Amino acid sequence: MGKHLKPYPQEKRGKHLQLSTIDELKDMARQVRRDVIRMLAKSNSGHTGGSLGMADIFTALYFRILQHHPHQFRQGADHDMLFLSNGHIAPVWYSVLARSGYFSLDELNYLREVDSYLQGHPTCESALPGIHIASGSLGQGLSVAVGAALGLRMEGKKGDVFCLMGDGECQEGQIWEAAMSAAHYQLGNLIGIVDYNNQQIDGEVSDVMDVEPFADKWRAFGWDVLACDGNDIEHFIDTLEYLRKDKGRTKPVVVLATTVMGKGVPFFEGTMPDKSNWHGKAPSKDDAEKALEILGITVFGDF
């Protein structure tokens, strides 16, 4: 990121798009996967697996769950806040931010380019709408979210704070220090969402450093725990809407969202025969063409 890059121009914000039906959300999630594939193939760099695996969750969050307005970022008194702790899956976030109107779809053409607003990990120095902090140093995002949740409560604001994390990231000690702090301060306005796919860059989480019994750990640290299928948009929405109906929450809540790394494109999914995965690999042009054919075109159109 060039230090001379000017703050993102307000006039380049995108069209504020709202969706109302489950079918529209599913179609948008498929378009988001197309965006991810096209961005990564064009840049020949980036993280494919987690970005595809989280497309359903990001689509549900930005088009159904979050209280937010793309054209009033940081201005809404009771808007929700979202932090992406596992910042390497920025491509899926960029796609959804652009599709919901935070910035122009044209920006998706410039992922990971020098002086692009869309760096490989989220940055905030250019004031790109939708991004609160730079992230991607794994383990740090939940600490920031704890501070934000405390701040909203001190200011009397009603928004919730969402923090997205990876299950491999939860091997980091800082996650558990933050989790302990959240319970101590009774941050009922804090919602953690874990991409529970049993994959990290060096292999399966259960082989690298097992985090199980995972749900029991969160409960032991004072959190309420919910579980859902993170690749089932309806199930995820039902889970989030259920927990948000409780307006008197005094404990932080974590949602363990089971996903498949690379979801939507079978030859990107899960663990490969050689025990590798698509955590940090970009698709070749041939792979991208095959993936896009599988995903098919949508009514929303490519950027």
Tab-separated table of N, CA and C in Angstrom, residues 76-218:
chain	number	residue	atom	x	y	z
A	76	GLY	N	-23.495	5.727	11.569
A	76	GLY	CA	-24.736	5.294	12.198
A	76	GLY	C	-24.592	5.087	13.688
A	77	ALA	N	-25.489	5.661	14.455
A	77	ALA	CA	-25.391	5.602	15.912
A	77	ALA	C	-25.478	4.165	16.432
A	78	ASP	N	-26.340	3.358	15.839
A	78	ASP	CA	-26.543	1.997	16.343
A	78	ASP	C	-26.206	0.945	15.294
A	79	HIS	N	-25.314	1.277	14.391
A	79	HIS	CA	-24.881	0.295	13.409
A	79	HIS	C	-24.040	-0.792	14.072
A	80	ASP	N	-24.111	-1.995	13.503
A	80	ASP	CA	-23.225	-3.066	13.936
A	80	ASP	C	-21.820	-2.822	13.394
A	81	MET	N	-20.853	-3.458	14.033
A	81	MET	CA	-19.467	-3.391	13.567
A	81	MET	C	-18.981	-4.800	13.267
A	82	LEU	N	-18.149	-4.950	12.236
A	82	LEU	CA	-17.603	-6.258	11.893
A	82	LEU	C	-16.095	-6.175	11.740
A	83	PHE	N	-15.407	-7.137	12.370
A	83	PHE	CA	-13.954	-7.242	12.274
A	83	PHE	C	-13.610	-8.618	11.704
A	84	LEU	N	-12.744	-8.629	10.698
A	84	LEU	CA	-12.273	-9.876	10.107
A	84	LEU	C	-10.892	-10.163	10.672
A	85	SER	N	-10.844	-11.043	11.670
A	85	SER	CA	-9.566	-11.348	12.295
A	85	SER	C	-8.678	-12.164	11.360
A	86	ASN	N	-9.257	-13.166	10.695
A	86	ASN	CA	-8.494	-13.955	9.721
A	86	ASN	C	-8.477	-13.214	8.377
A	87	GLY	N	-7.698	-12.138	8.358
A	87	GLY	CA	-7.735	-11.181	7.258
A	87	GLY	C	-7.283	-11.705	5.916
A	88	HIS	N	-6.688	-12.900	5.877
A	88	HIS	CA	-6.236	-13.428	4.596
A	88	HIS	C	-7.399	-13.791	3.677
A	89	ILE	N	-8.631	-13.931	4.210
A	89	ILE	CA	-9.764	-14.204	3.333
A	89	ILE	C	-10.442	-12.910	2.888
A	90	ALA	N	-9.641	-11.857	2.789
A	90	ALA	CA	-10.145	-10.555	2.354
A	90	ALA	C	-10.908	-10.590	1.028
A	91	PRO	N	-10.539	-11.433	0.043
A	91	PRO	CA	-11.283	-11.391	-1.231
A	91	PRO	C	-12.790	-11.566	-1.080
A	92	VAL	N	-13.230	-12.470	-0.211
A	92	VAL	CA	-14.672	-12.654	-0.058
A	92	VAL	C	-15.299	-11.432	0.603
A	93	TRP	N	-14.582	-10.797	1.503
A	93	TRP	CA	-15.081	-9.575	2.153
A	93	TRP	C	-15.164	-8.438	1.141
A	94	TYR	N	-14.122	-8.261	0.349
A	94	TYR	CA	-14.134	-7.205	-0.659
A	94	TYR	C	-15.313	-7.374	-1.610
A	95	SER	N	-15.557	-8.607	-2.035
A	95	SER	CA	-16.663	-8.853	-2.957
A	95	SER	C	-17.992	-8.411	-2.355
A	96	VAL	N	-18.261	-8.829	-1.115
A	96	VAL	CA	-19.535	-8.518	-0.488
A	96	VAL	C	-19.647	-7.022	-0.179
A	97	LEU	N	-18.558	-6.391	0.226
A	97	LEU	CA	-18.593	-4.948	0.461
A	97	LEU	C	-18.931	-4.196	-0.823
A	98	ALA	N	-18.317	-4.601	-1.918
A	98	ALA	CA	-18.601	-3.944	-3.199
A	98	ALA	C	-20.027	-4.234	-3.649
A	99	ARG	N	-20.448	-5.478	-3.540
A	99	ARG	CA	-21.786	-5.862	-4.003
A	99	ARG	C	-22.885	-5.179	-3.198
A	100	SER	N	-22.626	-4.885	-1.917
A	100	SER	CA	-23.644	-4.227	-1.093
A	100	SER	C	-23.551	-2.707	-1.147
A	101	GLY	N	-22.523	-2.167	-1.823
A	101	GLY	CA	-22.501	-0.733	-2.094
A	101	GLY	C	-21.479	0.102	-1.369
A	102	TYR	N	-20.563	-0.519	-0.624
A	102	TYR	CA	-19.568	0.274	0.101
A	102	TYR	C	-18.606	0.990	-0.844
A	103	PHE	N	-18.226	0.318	-1.918
A	103	PHE	CA	-17.350	0.942	-2.902
A	103	PHE	C	-17.639	0.329	-4.269
A	104	SER	N	-17.029	0.888	-5.285
A	104	SER	CA	-17.314	0.512	-6.668
A	104	SER	C	-16.893	-0.928	-6.974
A	105	LEU	N	-17.731	-1.625	-7.740
A	105	LEU	CA	-17.381	-2.969	-8.196
A	105	LEU	C	-16.092	-2.975	-9.006
A	106	ASP	N	-15.797	-1.862	-9.657
A	106	ASP	CA	-14.592	-1.789	-10.483
A	106	ASP	C	-13.325	-2.029	-9.673
A	107	GLU	N	-13.361	-1.733	-8.366
A	107	GLU	CA	-12.183	-1.935	-7.521
A	107	GLU	C	-11.760	-3.404	-7.470
A	108	LEU	N	-12.696	-4.315	-7.702
A	108	LEU	CA	-12.379	-5.743	-7.632
A	108	LEU	C	-11.392	-6.164	-8.714
A	109	ASN	N	-11.196	-5.325	-9.713
A	109	ASN	CA	-10.215	-5.610	-10.762
A	109	ASN	C	-8.779	-5.471	-10.279
A	110	TYR	N	-8.564	-4.874	-9.106
A	110	TYR	CA	-7.213	-4.461	-8.728
A	110	TYR	C	-6.714	-5.120	-7.449
A	111	LEU	N	-7.258	-6.282	-7.108
A	111	LEU	CA	-6.813	-6.988	-5.905
A	111	LEU	C	-5.303	-7.194	-5.921
A	112	ARG	N	-4.656	-6.839	-4.815
A	112	ARG	CA	-3.226	-7.078	-4.574
A	112	ARG	C	-2.292	-6.323	-5.521
A	113	GLU	N	-2.794	-5.365	-6.267
A	113	GLU	CA	-1.901	-4.560	-7.092
A	113	GLU	C	-1.265	-3.455	-6.248
A	114	VAL	N	-0.082	-3.001	-6.667
A	114	VAL	CA	0.594	-1.910	-5.971
A	114	VAL	C	-0.304	-0.673	-6.012
A	115	ASP	N	-0.462	-0.036	-4.876
A	115	ASP	CA	-1.299	1.156	-4.723
A	115	ASP	C	-2.781	0.898	-4.969
A	116	SER	N	-3.198	-0.367	-4.905
A	116	SER	CA	-4.629	-0.680	-4.947
A	116	SER	C	-5.240	-0.447	-3.573
A	117	TYR	N	-6.509	-0.112	-3.558
A	117	TYR	CA	-7.220	-0.023	-2.283
A	117	TYR	C	-7.469	-1.402	-1.691
A	118	LEU	N	-7.437	-2.429	-2.545
A	118	LEU	CA	-7.726	-3.793	-2.096
A	118	LEU	C	-6.425	-4.573	-1.943
A	119	GLN	N	-5.809	-4.420	-0.797
A	119	GLN	CA	-4.568	-5.136	-0.533
A	119	GLN	C	-4.855	-6.598	-0.174
A	120	GLY	N	-3.800	-7.414	-0.110
A	120	GLY	CA	-3.966	-8.831	0.170
A	120	GLY	C	-4.577	-9.111	1.527
A	121	HIS	N	-4.309	-8.228	2.489
A	121	HIS	CA	-4.992	-8.236	3.777
A	121	HIS	C	-5.644	-6.865	3.937
A	122	PRO	N	-6.764	-6.795	4.648
A	122	PRO	CA	-7.454	-5.508	4.779
A	122	PRO	C	-6.560	-4.444	5.413
A	123	THR	N	-6.641	-3.230	4.886
A	123	THR	CA	-5.942	-2.094	5.481
A	123	THR	C	-6.945	-0.966	5.701
A	124	CYS	N	-6.594	-0.042	6.563
A	124	CYS	CA	-7.529	1.044	6.876
A	124	CYS	C	-6.950	2.426	6.621
A	125	GLU	N	-5.657	2.527	6.273
A	125	GLU	CA	-5.055	3.849	6.128
A	125	GLU	C	-5.643	4.633	4.957
A	126	SER	N	-6.242	3.918	3.983
A	126	SER	CA	-6.849	4.608	2.842
A	126	SER	C	-8.327	4.880	3.063
A	127	ALA	N	-8.828	4.580	4.250
A	127	ALA	CA	-10.228	4.828	4.599
A	127	ALA	C	-11.187	4.135	3.639
A	128	LEU	N	-10.837	2.907	3.241
A	128	LEU	CA	-11.741	2.139	2.394
A	128	LEU	C	-13.005	1.837	3.185
A	129	PRO	N	-14.174	2.245	2.688
A	129	PRO	CA	-15.414	2.036	3.447
A	129	PRO	C	-15.639	0.561	3.782
A	130	GLY	N	-16.053	0.316	5.013
A	130	GLY	CA	-16.333	-1.027	5.486
A	130	GLY	C	-15.223	-1.623	6.324
A	131	ILE	N	-14.013	-1.060	6.252
A	131	ILE	CA	-12.855	-1.623	6.947
A	131	ILE	C	-12.508	-0.753	8.157
A	132	HIS	N	-12.593	-1.319	9.348
A	132	HIS	CA	-12.276	-0.572	10.567
A	132	HIS	C	-10.797	-0.632	10.905
A	133	ILE	N	-10.173	-1.803	10.712
A	133	ILE	CA	-8.774	-1.980	11.121
A	133	ILE	C	-8.021	-2.809	10.084
A	134	ALA	N	-6.712	-2.656	10.058
A	134	ALA	CA	-5.876	-3.597	9.316
A	134	ALA	C	-5.886	-4.919	10.069
A	135	SER	N	-5.924	-6.034	9.339
A	135	SER	CA	-5.989	-7.319	10.036
A	135	SER	C	-5.297	-8.410	9.242
A	136	GLY	N	-5.091	-9.522	9.898
A	136	GLY	CA	-4.429	-10.646	9.254
A	136	GLY	C	-3.287	-11.206	10.073
A	137	SER	N	-2.804	-10.435	11.065
A	137	SER	CA	-1.866	-11.009	12.040
A	137	SER	C	-2.717	-11.854	12.981
A	138	LEU	N	-2.738	-13.144	12.736
A	138	LEU	CA	-3.753	-13.999	13.338
A	138	LEU	C	-3.738	-13.957	14.862
A	139	GLY	N	-4.944	-13.924	15.422
A	139	GLY	CA	-5.115	-13.910	16.864
A	139	GLY	C	-5.456	-12.560	17.435
A	140	GLN	N	-5.310	-11.493	16.646
A	140	GLN	CA	-5.458	-10.146	17.198
A	140	GLN	C	-6.865	-9.578	17.096
A	141	GLY	N	-7.644	-10.067	16.139
A	141	GLY	CA	-8.929	-9.436	15.860
A	141	GLY	C	-9.908	-9.467	17.007
A	142	LEU	N	-9.929	-10.559	17.762
A	142	LEU	CA	-10.893	-10.645	18.859
A	142	LEU	C	-10.578	-9.628	19.948
A	143	SER	N	-9.305	-9.331	20.163
A	143	SER	CA	-8.952	-8.302	21.151
A	143	SER	C	-9.513	-6.945	20.748
A	144	VAL	N	-9.401	-6.620	19.465
A	144	VAL	CA	-9.950	-5.356	18.968
A	144	VAL	C	-11.466	-5.339	19.118
A	145	ALA	N	-12.091	-6.465	18.805
A	145	ALA	CA	-13.545	-6.542	18.915
A	145	ALA	C	-14.011	-6.369	20.356
A	146	VAL	N	-13.249	-6.897	21.305
A	146	VAL	CA	-13.570	-6.702	22.722
A	146	VAL	C	-13.550	-5.216	23.061
A	147	GLY	N	-12.502	-4.517	22.595
A	147	GLY	CA	-12.425	-3.080	22.850
A	147	GLY	C	-13.576	-2.323	22.225
A	148	ALA	N	-13.943	-2.705	20.994
A	148	ALA	CA	-15.053	-2.032	20.314
A	148	ALA	C	-16.369	-2.273	21.040
A	149	ALA	N	-16.585	-3.505	21.495
A	149	ALA	CA	-17.824	-3.821	22.207
A	149	ALA	C	-17.913	-3.037	23.513
A	150	LEU	N	-16.778	-2.921	24.221
A	150	LEU	CA	-16.755	-2.093	25.439
A	150	LEU	C	-17.067	-0.639	25.105
A	151	GLY	N	-16.473	-0.141	24.017
A	151	GLY	CA	-16.685	1.239	23.623
A	151	GLY	C	-18.133	1.534	23.290
A	152	LEU	N	-18.786	0.632	22.533
A	152	LEU	CA	-20.191	0.847	22.199
A	152	LEU	C	-21.052	0.883	23.458
A	153	ARG	N	-20.746	-0.006	24.390
A	153	ARG	CA	-21.534	-0.034	25.624
A	153	ARG	C	-21.330	1.240	26.433
A	154	MET	N	-20.098	1.709	26.513
A	154	MET	CA	-19.814	2.934	27.260
A	154	MET	C	-20.514	4.137	26.646
A	155	GLU	N	-20.674	4.120	25.328
A	155	GLU	CA	-21.323	5.237	24.637
A	155	GLU	C	-22.838	5.078	24.556
A	156	GLY	N	-23.350	3.974	25.090
A	156	GLY	CA	-24.785	3.760	25.092
A	156	GLY	C	-25.359	3.372	23.742
A	157	LYS	N	-24.511	2.854	22.854
A	157	LYS	CA	-24.983	2.467	21.522
A	157	LYS	C	-25.439	1.006	21.536
A	158	LYS	N	-26.397	0.697	20.667
A	158	LYS	CA	-27.059	-0.598	20.717
A	158	LYS	C	-26.527	-1.615	19.712
A	159	GLY	N	-25.611	-1.234	18.859
A	159	GLY	CA	-25.118	-2.156	17.850
A	159	GLY	C	-24.344	-3.321	18.450
A	160	ASP	N	-24.306	-4.407	17.698
A	160	ASP	CA	-23.489	-5.559	18.077
A	160	ASP	C	-22.151	-5.506	17.349
A	161	VAL	N	-21.162	-6.177	17.926
A	161	VAL	CA	-19.841	-6.289	17.319
A	161	VAL	C	-19.633	-7.741	16.908
A	162	PHE	N	-19.331	-7.945	15.637
A	162	PHE	CA	-19.078	-9.280	15.104
A	162	PHE	C	-17.579	-9.440	14.851
A	163	CYS	N	-17.042	-10.590	15.234
A	163	CYS	CA	-15.640	-10.893	14.956
A	163	CYS	C	-15.555	-12.249	14.281
A	164	LEU	N	-15.023	-12.278	13.068
A	164	LEU	CA	-14.856	-13.523	12.325
A	164	LEU	C	-13.444	-14.045	12.518
A	165	MET	N	-13.349	-15.340	12.810
A	165	MET	CA	-12.065	-15.978	13.093
A	165	MET	C	-11.990	-17.325	12.383
A	166	GLY	N	-10.788	-17.852	12.247
A	166	GLY	CA	-10.597	-19.202	11.747
A	166	GLY	C	-10.374	-20.164	12.892
A	167	ASP	N	-10.678	-21.455	12.669
A	167	ASP	CA	-10.461	-22.411	13.753
A	167	ASP	C	-8.971	-22.642	13.997
A	168	GLY	N	-8.158	-22.638	12.935
A	168	GLY	CA	-6.716	-22.730	13.122
A	168	GLY	C	-6.171	-21.522	13.858
A	169	GLU	N	-6.760	-20.363	13.612
A	169	GLU	CA	-6.365	-19.142	14.306
A	169	GLU	C	-6.569	-19.275	15.812
A	170	CYS	N	-7.537	-20.082	16.205
A	170	CYS	CA	-7.843	-20.244	17.625
A	170	CYS	C	-6.821	-21.087	18.366
A	171	GLN	N	-5.743	-21.462	17.683
A	171	GLN	CA	-4.581	-22.022	18.374
A	171	GLN	C	-3.763	-20.909	19.033
A	172	GLU	N	-4.032	-19.664	18.664
A	172	GLU	CA	-3.295	-18.515	19.199
A	172	GLU	C	-3.745	-18.203	20.623
A	173	GLY	N	-2.776	-17.973	21.500
A	173	GLY	CA	-3.106	-17.655	22.885
A	173	GLY	C	-3.862	-16.365	23.060
A	174	GLN	N	-3.623	-15.402	22.179
A	174	GLN	CA	-4.292	-14.110	22.327
A	174	GLN	C	-5.804	-14.235	22.161
A	175	ILE	N	-6.241	-15.191	21.355
A	175	ILE	CA	-7.678	-15.421	21.229
A	175	ILE	C	-8.289	-15.711	22.594
A	176	TRP	N	-7.609	-16.541	23.362
A	176	TRP	CA	-8.173	-16.967	24.644
A	176	TRP	C	-8.038	-15.899	25.723
A	177	GLU	N	-7.023	-15.063	25.630
A	177	GLU	CA	-6.955	-13.905	26.537
A	177	GLU	C	-8.119	-12.963	26.267
A	178	ALA	N	-8.392	-12.734	24.984
A	178	ALA	CA	-9.511	-11.862	24.619
A	178	ALA	C	-10.839	-12.486	25.020
A	179	ALA	N	-10.951	-13.807	24.826
A	179	ALA	CA	-12.188	-14.490	25.203
A	179	ALA	C	-12.453	-14.356	26.699
A	180	MET	N	-11.396	-14.484	27.495
A	180	MET	CA	-11.528	-14.342	28.938
A	180	MET	C	-11.949	-12.922	29.305
A	181	SER	N	-11.379	-11.934	28.629
A	181	SER	CA	-11.738	-10.533	28.896
A	181	SER	C	-13.200	-10.267	28.555
A	182	ALA	N	-13.655	-10.811	27.411
A	182	ALA	CA	-15.040	-10.584	26.985
A	182	ALA	C	-16.030	-11.117	28.007
A	183	ALA	N	-15.732	-12.287	28.554
A	183	ALA	CA	-16.617	-12.847	29.570
A	183	ALA	C	-16.558	-12.039	30.859
A	184	HIS	N	-15.355	-11.606	31.232
A	184	HIS	CA	-15.193	-10.822	32.458
A	184	HIS	C	-16.021	-9.544	32.403
A	185	TYR	N	-16.029	-8.885	31.263
A	185	TYR	CA	-16.756	-7.618	31.117
A	185	TYR	C	-18.202	-7.818	30.670
A	186	GLN	N	-18.638	-9.068	30.615
A	186	GLN	CA	-20.029	-9.395	30.295
A	186	GLN	C	-20.482	-8.721	28.993
A	187	LEU	N	-19.724	-8.957	27.949
A	187	LEU	CA	-19.991	-8.292	26.670
A	187	LEU	C	-21.042	-9.063	25.864
A	188	GLY	N	-22.279	-8.865	26.250
A	188	GLY	CA	-23.377	-9.494	25.535
A	188	GLY	C	-23.581	-8.962	24.138
A	189	ASN	N	-22.896	-7.863	23.812
A	189	ASN	CA	-22.995	-7.283	22.458
A	189	ASN	C	-21.879	-7.778	21.542
A	190	LEU	N	-21.166	-8.823	21.951
A	190	LEU	CA	-20.077	-9.370	21.148
A	190	LEU	C	-20.457	-10.755	20.620
A	191	ILE	N	-20.342	-10.932	19.307
A	191	ILE	CA	-20.672	-12.198	18.652
A	191	ILE	C	-19.457	-12.656	17.842
A	192	GLY	N	-18.894	-13.779	18.224
A	192	GLY	CA	-17.806	-14.367	17.458
A	192	GLY	C	-18.355	-15.391	16.471
A	193	ILE	N	-17.772	-15.439	15.297
A	193	ILE	CA	-18.146	-16.446	14.300
A	193	ILE	C	-16.865	-17.132	13.852
A	194	VAL	N	-16.782	-18.431	14.067
A	194	VAL	CA	-15.574	-19.179	13.709
A	194	VAL	C	-15.821	-19.994	12.448
A	195	ASP	N	-14.924	-19.820	11.486
A	195	ASP	CA	-14.922	-20.634	10.273
A	195	ASP	C	-14.371	-22.004	10.664
A	196	TYR	N	-15.267	-22.938	10.927
A	196	TYR	CA	-14.939	-24.222	11.544
A	196	TYR	C	-14.781	-25.267	10.432
A	197	ASN	N	-13.635	-25.186	9.709
A	197	ASN	CA	-13.447	-26.060	8.540
A	197	ASN	C	-12.334	-27.096	8.712
A	198	ASN	N	-11.683	-27.093	9.885
A	198	ASN	CA	-10.597	-28.037	10.186
A	198	ASN	C	-9.458	-27.945	9.173
A	199	GLN	N	-9.202	-26.714	8.667
A	199	GLN	CA	-8.117	-26.528	7.699
A	199	GLN	C	-7.275	-25.314	8.070
A	200	GLN	N	-5.976	-25.441	7.912
A	200	GLN	CA	-5.071	-24.307	8.012
A	200	GLN	C	-3.944	-24.522	7.017
A	201	ILE	N	-3.037	-23.584	6.913
A	201	ILE	CA	-2.084	-23.619	5.806
A	201	ILE	C	-1.228	-24.881	5.788
A	202	ASP	N	-0.923	-25.452	6.956
A	202	ASP	CA	-0.053	-26.629	7.018
A	202	ASP	C	-0.799	-27.952	7.034
A	203	GLY	N	-2.119	-27.911	6.884
A	203	GLY	CA	-2.872	-29.157	6.877
A	203	GLY	C	-4.153	-29.046	7.680
A	204	GLU	N	-4.613	-30.161	8.214
A	204	GLU	CA	-5.839	-30.164	8.994
A	204	GLU	C	-5.555	-29.725	10.431
A	205	VAL	N	-6.450	-28.901	10.966
A	205	VAL	CA	-6.277	-28.371	12.319
A	205	VAL	C	-6.096	-29.502	13.320
A	206	SER	N	-6.843	-30.563	13.146
A	206	SER	CA	-6.774	-31.687	14.087
A	206	SER	C	-5.411	-32.369	14.075
A	207	ASP	N	-4.654	-32.205	12.992
A	207	ASP	CA	-3.307	-32.776	12.919
A	207	ASP	C	-2.235	-31.788	13.362
A	208	VAL	N	-2.397	-30.512	12.998
A	208	VAL	CA	-1.371	-29.506	13.305
A	208	VAL	C	-1.344	-29.200	14.802
A	209	MET	N	-2.490	-28.826	15.350
A	209	MET	CA	-2.651	-28.633	16.805
A	209	MET	C	-4.144	-28.663	17.102
A	210	ASP	N	-4.601	-29.764	17.571
A	210	ASP	CA	-6.033	-29.981	17.752
A	210	ASP	C	-6.615	-28.990	18.750
A	211	VAL	N	-7.748	-28.375	18.391
A	211	VAL	CA	-8.402	-27.415	19.281
A	211	VAL	C	-9.559	-28.046	20.056
A	212	GLU	N	-9.842	-29.294	19.773
A	212	GLU	CA	-10.961	-29.951	20.467
A	212	GLU	C	-10.596	-30.291	21.922
A	213	PRO	N	-11.604	-30.324	22.807
A	213	PRO	CA	-13.039	-30.065	22.583
A	213	PRO	C	-13.307	-28.563	22.470
A	214	PHE	N	-13.603	-28.134	21.256
A	214	PHE	CA	-13.636	-26.714	20.923
A	214	PHE	C	-14.790	-25.973	21.612
A	215	ALA	N	-16.000	-26.505	21.477
A	215	ALA	CA	-17.149	-25.841	22.098
A	215	ALA	C	-16.987	-25.765	23.611
A	216	ASP	N	-16.475	-26.839	24.190
A	216	ASP	CA	-16.287	-26.858	25.645
A	216	ASP	C	-15.280	-25.798	26.097
A	217	LYS	N	-14.271	-25.557	25.276
A	217	LYS	CA	-13.289	-24.512	25.627
A	217	LYS	C	-13.969	-23.151	25.712
A	218	TRP	N	-14.786	-22.818	24.714
A	218	TRP	CA	-15.472	-21.522	24.735
A	218	TRP	C	-16.397	-21.415	25.949
